[in-house]
PDB file of C-alpha atoms in Angstrom:
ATOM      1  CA  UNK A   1      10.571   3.059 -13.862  1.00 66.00           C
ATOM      2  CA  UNK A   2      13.935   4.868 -14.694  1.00 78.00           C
ATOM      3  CA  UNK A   3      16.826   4.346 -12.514  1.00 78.00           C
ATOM      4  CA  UNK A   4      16.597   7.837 -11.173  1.00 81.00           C
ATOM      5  CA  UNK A   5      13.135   7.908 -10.255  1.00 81.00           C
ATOM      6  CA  UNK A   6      13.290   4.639  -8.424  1.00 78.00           C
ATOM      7  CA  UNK A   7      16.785   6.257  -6.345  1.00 77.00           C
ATOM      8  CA  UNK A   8      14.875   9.490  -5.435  1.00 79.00           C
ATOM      9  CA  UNK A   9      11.608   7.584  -4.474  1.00 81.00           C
ATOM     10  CA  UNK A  10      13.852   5.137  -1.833  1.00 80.00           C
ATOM     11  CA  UNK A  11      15.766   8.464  -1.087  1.00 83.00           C
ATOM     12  CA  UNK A  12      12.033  10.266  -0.068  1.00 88.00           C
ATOM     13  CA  UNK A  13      11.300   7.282   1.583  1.00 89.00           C
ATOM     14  CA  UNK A  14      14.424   6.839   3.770  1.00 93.00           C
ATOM     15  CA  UNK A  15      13.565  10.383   5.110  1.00 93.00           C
ATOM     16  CA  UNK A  16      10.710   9.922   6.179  1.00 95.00           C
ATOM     17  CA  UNK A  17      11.563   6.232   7.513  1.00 96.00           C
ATOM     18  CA  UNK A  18      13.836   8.357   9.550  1.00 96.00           C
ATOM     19  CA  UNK A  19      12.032  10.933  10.724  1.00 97.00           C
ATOM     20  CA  UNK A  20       9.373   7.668  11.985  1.00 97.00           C
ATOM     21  CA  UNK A  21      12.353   6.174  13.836  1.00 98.00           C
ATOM     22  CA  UNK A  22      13.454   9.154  15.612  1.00 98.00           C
ATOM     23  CA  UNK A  23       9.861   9.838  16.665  1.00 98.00           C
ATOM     24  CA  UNK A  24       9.658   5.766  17.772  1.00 98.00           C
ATOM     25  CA  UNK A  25      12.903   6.469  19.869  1.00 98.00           C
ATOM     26  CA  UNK A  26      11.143   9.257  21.603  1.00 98.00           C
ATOM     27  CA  UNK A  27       8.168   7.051  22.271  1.00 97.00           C
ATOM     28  CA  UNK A  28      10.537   4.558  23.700  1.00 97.00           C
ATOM     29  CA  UNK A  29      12.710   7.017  25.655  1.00 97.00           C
ATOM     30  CA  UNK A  30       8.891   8.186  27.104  1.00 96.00           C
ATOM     31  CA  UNK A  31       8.234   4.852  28.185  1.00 94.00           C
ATOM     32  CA  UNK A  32      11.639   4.450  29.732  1.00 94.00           C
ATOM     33  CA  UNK A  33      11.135   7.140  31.671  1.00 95.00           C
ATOM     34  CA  UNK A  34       8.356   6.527  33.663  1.00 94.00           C
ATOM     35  CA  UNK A  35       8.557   5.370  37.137  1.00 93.00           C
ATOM     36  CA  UNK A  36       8.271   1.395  38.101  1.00 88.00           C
ATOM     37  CA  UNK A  37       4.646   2.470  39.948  1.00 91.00           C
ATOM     38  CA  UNK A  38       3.692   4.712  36.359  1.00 92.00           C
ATOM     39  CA  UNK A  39       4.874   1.328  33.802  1.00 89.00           C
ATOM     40  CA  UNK A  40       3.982  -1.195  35.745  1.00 87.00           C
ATOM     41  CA  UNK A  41       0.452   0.205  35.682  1.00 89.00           C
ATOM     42  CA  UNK A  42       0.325   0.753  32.209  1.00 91.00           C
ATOM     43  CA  UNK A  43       1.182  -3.017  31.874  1.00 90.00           C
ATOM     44  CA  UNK A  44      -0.852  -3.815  34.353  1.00 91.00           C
ATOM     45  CA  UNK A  45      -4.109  -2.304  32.664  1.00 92.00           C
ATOM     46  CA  UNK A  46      -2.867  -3.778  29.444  1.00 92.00           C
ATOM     47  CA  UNK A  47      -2.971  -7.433  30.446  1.00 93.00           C
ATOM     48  CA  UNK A  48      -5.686  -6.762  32.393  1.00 92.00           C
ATOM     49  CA  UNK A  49      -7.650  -5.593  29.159  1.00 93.00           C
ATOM     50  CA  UNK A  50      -6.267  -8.809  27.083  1.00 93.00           C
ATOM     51  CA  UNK A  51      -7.580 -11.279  29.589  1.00 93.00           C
ATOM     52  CA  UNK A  52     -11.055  -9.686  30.349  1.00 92.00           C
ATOM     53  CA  UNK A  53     -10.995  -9.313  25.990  1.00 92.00           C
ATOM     54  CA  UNK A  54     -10.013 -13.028  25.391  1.00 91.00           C
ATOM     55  CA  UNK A  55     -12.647 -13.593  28.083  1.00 89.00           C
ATOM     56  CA  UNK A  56     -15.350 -12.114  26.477  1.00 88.00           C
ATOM     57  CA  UNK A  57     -14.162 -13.038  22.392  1.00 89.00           C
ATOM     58  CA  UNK A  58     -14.736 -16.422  23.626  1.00 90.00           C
ATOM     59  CA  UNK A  59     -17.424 -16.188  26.227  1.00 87.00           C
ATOM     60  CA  UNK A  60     -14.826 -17.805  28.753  1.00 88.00           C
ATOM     61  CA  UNK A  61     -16.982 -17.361  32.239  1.00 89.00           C
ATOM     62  CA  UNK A  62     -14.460 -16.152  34.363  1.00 91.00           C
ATOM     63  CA  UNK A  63     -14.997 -13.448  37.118  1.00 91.00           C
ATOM     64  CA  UNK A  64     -12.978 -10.295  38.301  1.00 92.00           C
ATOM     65  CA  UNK A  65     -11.309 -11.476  40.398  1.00 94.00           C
ATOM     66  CA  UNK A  66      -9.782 -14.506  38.228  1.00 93.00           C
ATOM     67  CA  UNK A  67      -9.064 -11.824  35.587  1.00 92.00           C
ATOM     68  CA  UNK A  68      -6.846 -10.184  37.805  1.00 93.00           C
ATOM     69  CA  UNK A  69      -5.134 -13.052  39.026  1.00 94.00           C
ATOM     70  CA  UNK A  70      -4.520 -14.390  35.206  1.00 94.00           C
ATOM     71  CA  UNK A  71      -3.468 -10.734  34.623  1.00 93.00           C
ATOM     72  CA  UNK A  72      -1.173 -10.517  37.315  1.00 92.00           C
ATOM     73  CA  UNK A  73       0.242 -13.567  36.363  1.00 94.00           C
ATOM     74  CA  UNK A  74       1.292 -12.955  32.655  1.00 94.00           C
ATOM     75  CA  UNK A  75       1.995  -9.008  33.189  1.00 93.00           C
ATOM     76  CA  UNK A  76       5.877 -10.217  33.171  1.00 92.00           C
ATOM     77  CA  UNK A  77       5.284 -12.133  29.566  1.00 94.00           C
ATOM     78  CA  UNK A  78       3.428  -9.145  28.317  1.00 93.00           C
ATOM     79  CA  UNK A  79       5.686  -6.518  29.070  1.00 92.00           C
ATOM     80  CA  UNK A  80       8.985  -8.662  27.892  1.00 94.00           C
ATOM     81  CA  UNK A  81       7.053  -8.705  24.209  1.00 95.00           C
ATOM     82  CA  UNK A  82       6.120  -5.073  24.195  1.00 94.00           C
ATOM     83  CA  UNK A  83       9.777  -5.107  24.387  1.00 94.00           C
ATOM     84  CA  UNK A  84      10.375  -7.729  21.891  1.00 97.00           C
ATOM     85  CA  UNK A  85       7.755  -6.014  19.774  1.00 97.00           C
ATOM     86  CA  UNK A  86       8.707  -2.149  20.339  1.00 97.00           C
ATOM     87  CA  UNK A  87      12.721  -2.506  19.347  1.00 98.00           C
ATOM     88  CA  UNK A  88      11.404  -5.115  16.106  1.00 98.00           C
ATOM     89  CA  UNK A  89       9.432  -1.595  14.858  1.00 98.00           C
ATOM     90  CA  UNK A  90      12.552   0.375  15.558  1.00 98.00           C
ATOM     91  CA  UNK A  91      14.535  -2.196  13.650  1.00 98.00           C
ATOM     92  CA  UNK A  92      12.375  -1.981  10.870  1.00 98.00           C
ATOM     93  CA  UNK A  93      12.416   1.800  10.417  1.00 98.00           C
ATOM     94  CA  UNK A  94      16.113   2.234  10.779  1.00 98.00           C
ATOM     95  CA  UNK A  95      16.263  -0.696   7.854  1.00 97.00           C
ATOM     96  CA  UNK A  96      13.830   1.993   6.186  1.00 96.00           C
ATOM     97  CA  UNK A  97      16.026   4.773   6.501  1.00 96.00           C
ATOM     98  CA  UNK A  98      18.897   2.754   5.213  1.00 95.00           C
ATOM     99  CA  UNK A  99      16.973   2.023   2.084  1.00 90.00           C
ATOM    100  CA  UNK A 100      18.426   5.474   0.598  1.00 81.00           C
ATOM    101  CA  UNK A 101      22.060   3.612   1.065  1.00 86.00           C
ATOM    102  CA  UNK A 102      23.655   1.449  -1.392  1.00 86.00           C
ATOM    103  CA  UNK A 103      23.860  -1.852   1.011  1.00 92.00           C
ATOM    104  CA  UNK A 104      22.666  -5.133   0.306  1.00 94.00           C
ATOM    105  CA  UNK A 105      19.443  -6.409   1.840  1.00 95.00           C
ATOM    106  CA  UNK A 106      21.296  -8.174   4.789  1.00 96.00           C
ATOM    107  CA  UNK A 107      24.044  -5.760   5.290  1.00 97.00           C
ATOM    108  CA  UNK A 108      21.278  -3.113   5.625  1.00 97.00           C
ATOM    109  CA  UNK A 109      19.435  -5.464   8.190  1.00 97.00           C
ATOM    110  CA  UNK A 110      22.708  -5.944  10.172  1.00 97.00           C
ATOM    111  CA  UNK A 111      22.845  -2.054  10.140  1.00 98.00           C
ATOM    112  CA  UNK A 112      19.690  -1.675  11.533  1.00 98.00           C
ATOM    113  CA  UNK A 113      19.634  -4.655  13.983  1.00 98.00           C
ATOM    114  CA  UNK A 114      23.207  -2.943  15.273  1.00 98.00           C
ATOM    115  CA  UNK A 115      22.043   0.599  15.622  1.00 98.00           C
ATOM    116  CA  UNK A 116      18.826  -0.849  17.328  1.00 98.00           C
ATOM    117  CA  UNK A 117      20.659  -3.050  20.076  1.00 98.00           C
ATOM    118  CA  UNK A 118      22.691  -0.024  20.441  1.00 98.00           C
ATOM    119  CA  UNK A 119      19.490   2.152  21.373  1.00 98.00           C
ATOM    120  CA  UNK A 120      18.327  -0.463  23.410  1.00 98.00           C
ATOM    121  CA  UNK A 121      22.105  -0.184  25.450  1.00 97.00           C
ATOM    122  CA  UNK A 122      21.411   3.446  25.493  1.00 97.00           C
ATOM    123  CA  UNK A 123      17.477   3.332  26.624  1.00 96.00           C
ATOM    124  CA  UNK A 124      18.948   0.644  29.694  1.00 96.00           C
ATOM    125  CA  UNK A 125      21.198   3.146  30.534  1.00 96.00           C
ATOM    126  CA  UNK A 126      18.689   6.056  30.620  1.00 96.00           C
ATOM    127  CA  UNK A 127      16.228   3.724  33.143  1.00 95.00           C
ATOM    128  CA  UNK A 128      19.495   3.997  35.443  1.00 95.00           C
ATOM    129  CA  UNK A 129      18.588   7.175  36.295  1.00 94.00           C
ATOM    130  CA  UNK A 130      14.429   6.908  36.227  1.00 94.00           C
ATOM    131  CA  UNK A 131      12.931   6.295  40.375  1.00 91.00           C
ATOM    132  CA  UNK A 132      12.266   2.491  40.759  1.00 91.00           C
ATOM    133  CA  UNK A 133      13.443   1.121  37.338  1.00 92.00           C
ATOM    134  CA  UNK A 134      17.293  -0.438  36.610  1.00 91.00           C
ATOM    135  CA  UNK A 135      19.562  -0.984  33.615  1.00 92.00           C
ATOM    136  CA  UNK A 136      19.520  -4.399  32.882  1.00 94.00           C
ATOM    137  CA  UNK A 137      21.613  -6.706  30.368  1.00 96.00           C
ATOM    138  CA  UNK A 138      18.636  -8.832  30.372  1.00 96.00           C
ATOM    139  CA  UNK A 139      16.348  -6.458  29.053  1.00 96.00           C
ATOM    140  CA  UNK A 140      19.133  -5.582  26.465  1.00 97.00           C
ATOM    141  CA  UNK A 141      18.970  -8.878  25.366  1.00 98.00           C
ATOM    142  CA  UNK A 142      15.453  -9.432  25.184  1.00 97.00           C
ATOM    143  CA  UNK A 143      15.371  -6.424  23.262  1.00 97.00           C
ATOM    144  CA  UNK A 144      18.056  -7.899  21.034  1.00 98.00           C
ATOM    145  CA  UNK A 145      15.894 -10.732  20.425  1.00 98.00           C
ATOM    146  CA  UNK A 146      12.898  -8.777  19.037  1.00 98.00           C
ATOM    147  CA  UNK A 147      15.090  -6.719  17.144  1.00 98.00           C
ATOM    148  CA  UNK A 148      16.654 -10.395  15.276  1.00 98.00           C
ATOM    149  CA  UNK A 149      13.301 -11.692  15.102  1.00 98.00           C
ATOM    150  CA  UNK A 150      11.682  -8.879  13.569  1.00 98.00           C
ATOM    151  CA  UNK A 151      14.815  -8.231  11.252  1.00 98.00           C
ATOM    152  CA  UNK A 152      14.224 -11.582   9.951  1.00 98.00           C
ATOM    153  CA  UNK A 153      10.624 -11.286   9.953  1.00 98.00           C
ATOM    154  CA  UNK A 154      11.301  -8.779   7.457  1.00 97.00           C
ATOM    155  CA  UNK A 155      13.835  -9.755   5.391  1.00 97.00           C
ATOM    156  CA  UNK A 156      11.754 -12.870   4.867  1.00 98.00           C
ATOM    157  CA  UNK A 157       8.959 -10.675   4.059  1.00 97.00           C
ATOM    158  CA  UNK A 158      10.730  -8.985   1.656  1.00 95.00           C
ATOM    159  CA  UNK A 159      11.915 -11.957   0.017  1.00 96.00           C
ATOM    160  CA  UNK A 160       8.194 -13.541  -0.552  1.00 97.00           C
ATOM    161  CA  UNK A 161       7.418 -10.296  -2.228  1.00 96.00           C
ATOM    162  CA  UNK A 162       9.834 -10.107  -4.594  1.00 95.00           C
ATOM    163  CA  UNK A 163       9.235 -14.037  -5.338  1.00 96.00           C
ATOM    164  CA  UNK A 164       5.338 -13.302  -6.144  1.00 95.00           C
ATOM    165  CA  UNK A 165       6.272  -9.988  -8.065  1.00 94.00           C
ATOM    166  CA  UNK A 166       8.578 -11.848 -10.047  1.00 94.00           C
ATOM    167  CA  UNK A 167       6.111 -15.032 -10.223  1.00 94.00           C
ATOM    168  CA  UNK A 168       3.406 -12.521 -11.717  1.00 93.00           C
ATOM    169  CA  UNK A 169       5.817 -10.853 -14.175  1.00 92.00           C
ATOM    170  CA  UNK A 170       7.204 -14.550 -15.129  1.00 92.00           C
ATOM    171  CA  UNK A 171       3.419 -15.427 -15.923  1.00 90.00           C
ATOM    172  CA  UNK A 172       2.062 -12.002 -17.260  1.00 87.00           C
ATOM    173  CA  UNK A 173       5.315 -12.571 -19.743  1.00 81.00           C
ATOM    174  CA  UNK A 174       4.265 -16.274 -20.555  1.00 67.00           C
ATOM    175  CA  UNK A 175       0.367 -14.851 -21.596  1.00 65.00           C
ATOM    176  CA  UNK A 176       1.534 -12.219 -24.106  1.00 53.00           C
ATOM    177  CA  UNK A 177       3.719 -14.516 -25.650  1.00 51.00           C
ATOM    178  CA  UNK A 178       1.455 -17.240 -26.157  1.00 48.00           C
ATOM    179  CA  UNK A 179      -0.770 -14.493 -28.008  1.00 43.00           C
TER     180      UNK A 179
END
């Protein structure tokens, strides 16, 4: 592939990388601004779901009422890696929409991972002003912490790819030359 059509097909897509990350922060601005009573229900039902689920995947014999205490009781966990998980995506598609720039692989992560935390300061600051919920460094940081782990989740990723594209092109070039 030519050097120009491999620039305009990261250029295409970067944009649309982009346009998927500001659409992400909008998910996550939604979520920030619902109530304590709204998101706390929504997390709620969610770990409620996982434990009756993991319940019946493997035919654990528990009843309601257990499911709501085991519910209850890791609803904190959950929502801390929806965190984790939700500002990892947002890491990875403002990586994406660097992929039109002319960075190495890690400065382009760093990028990413910066403008990231710096949504998550900004989405903290926004729950100041939501009924029931707070700005917290905590959550700042936690967010921080998915947005490292996915970064390297990725850039590791990326590296194992190359290696097996490169392993497969090292061995396709080793069978026509033994021809």
């Amino acid at each position: 592939m030519s050097e120009t059509k491999r620039r305009d097909k990261a250029v295409k897509w970067s944009s649309i990388a982009g346009i998927l990350a500001i659409i992400w922060m909008c998910v996550i601005f939604s979520f920030s601004a619902q109530t304590k009573e709204e998101s706390g229900a929504v997390s709620e039902g969610f770990s409620y779901r996982m434990v009756s689920t993991t319940g019946l995947l493997f035919h654990l014999h528990i009843d309601e009422e257990q499911i709501r205490t085991i519910a209850r009781a890791i609803e904190g966990f959950v929502r801390k890696c929806a965190h984790m998980a939700e500002f990892a995506i947002l890491g990875w598609l403002l990586y994406g929409w660097l992929c039109g720039r002319q960075l190495t692989r890690l400065r382009r992560a760093c990028v990413a991972a910066g403008l990231a935390i710096l949504y998550a300061c900004s989405d903290e600051f926004h729950q100041l002003f939501v009924k029931g919920r707070a700005g917290r460094v905590s959550d700042v940081l936690i967010d921080s912490i998915g947005i490292v782990l996915g970064m390297v989740f990725l850039l590791l990723l990326l590296r194992f790819v190359e290696w097996r594209l490169e392993r497969r092109r090292r061995k396709k070039g080793g069978q026509t030359q033994s021809v």
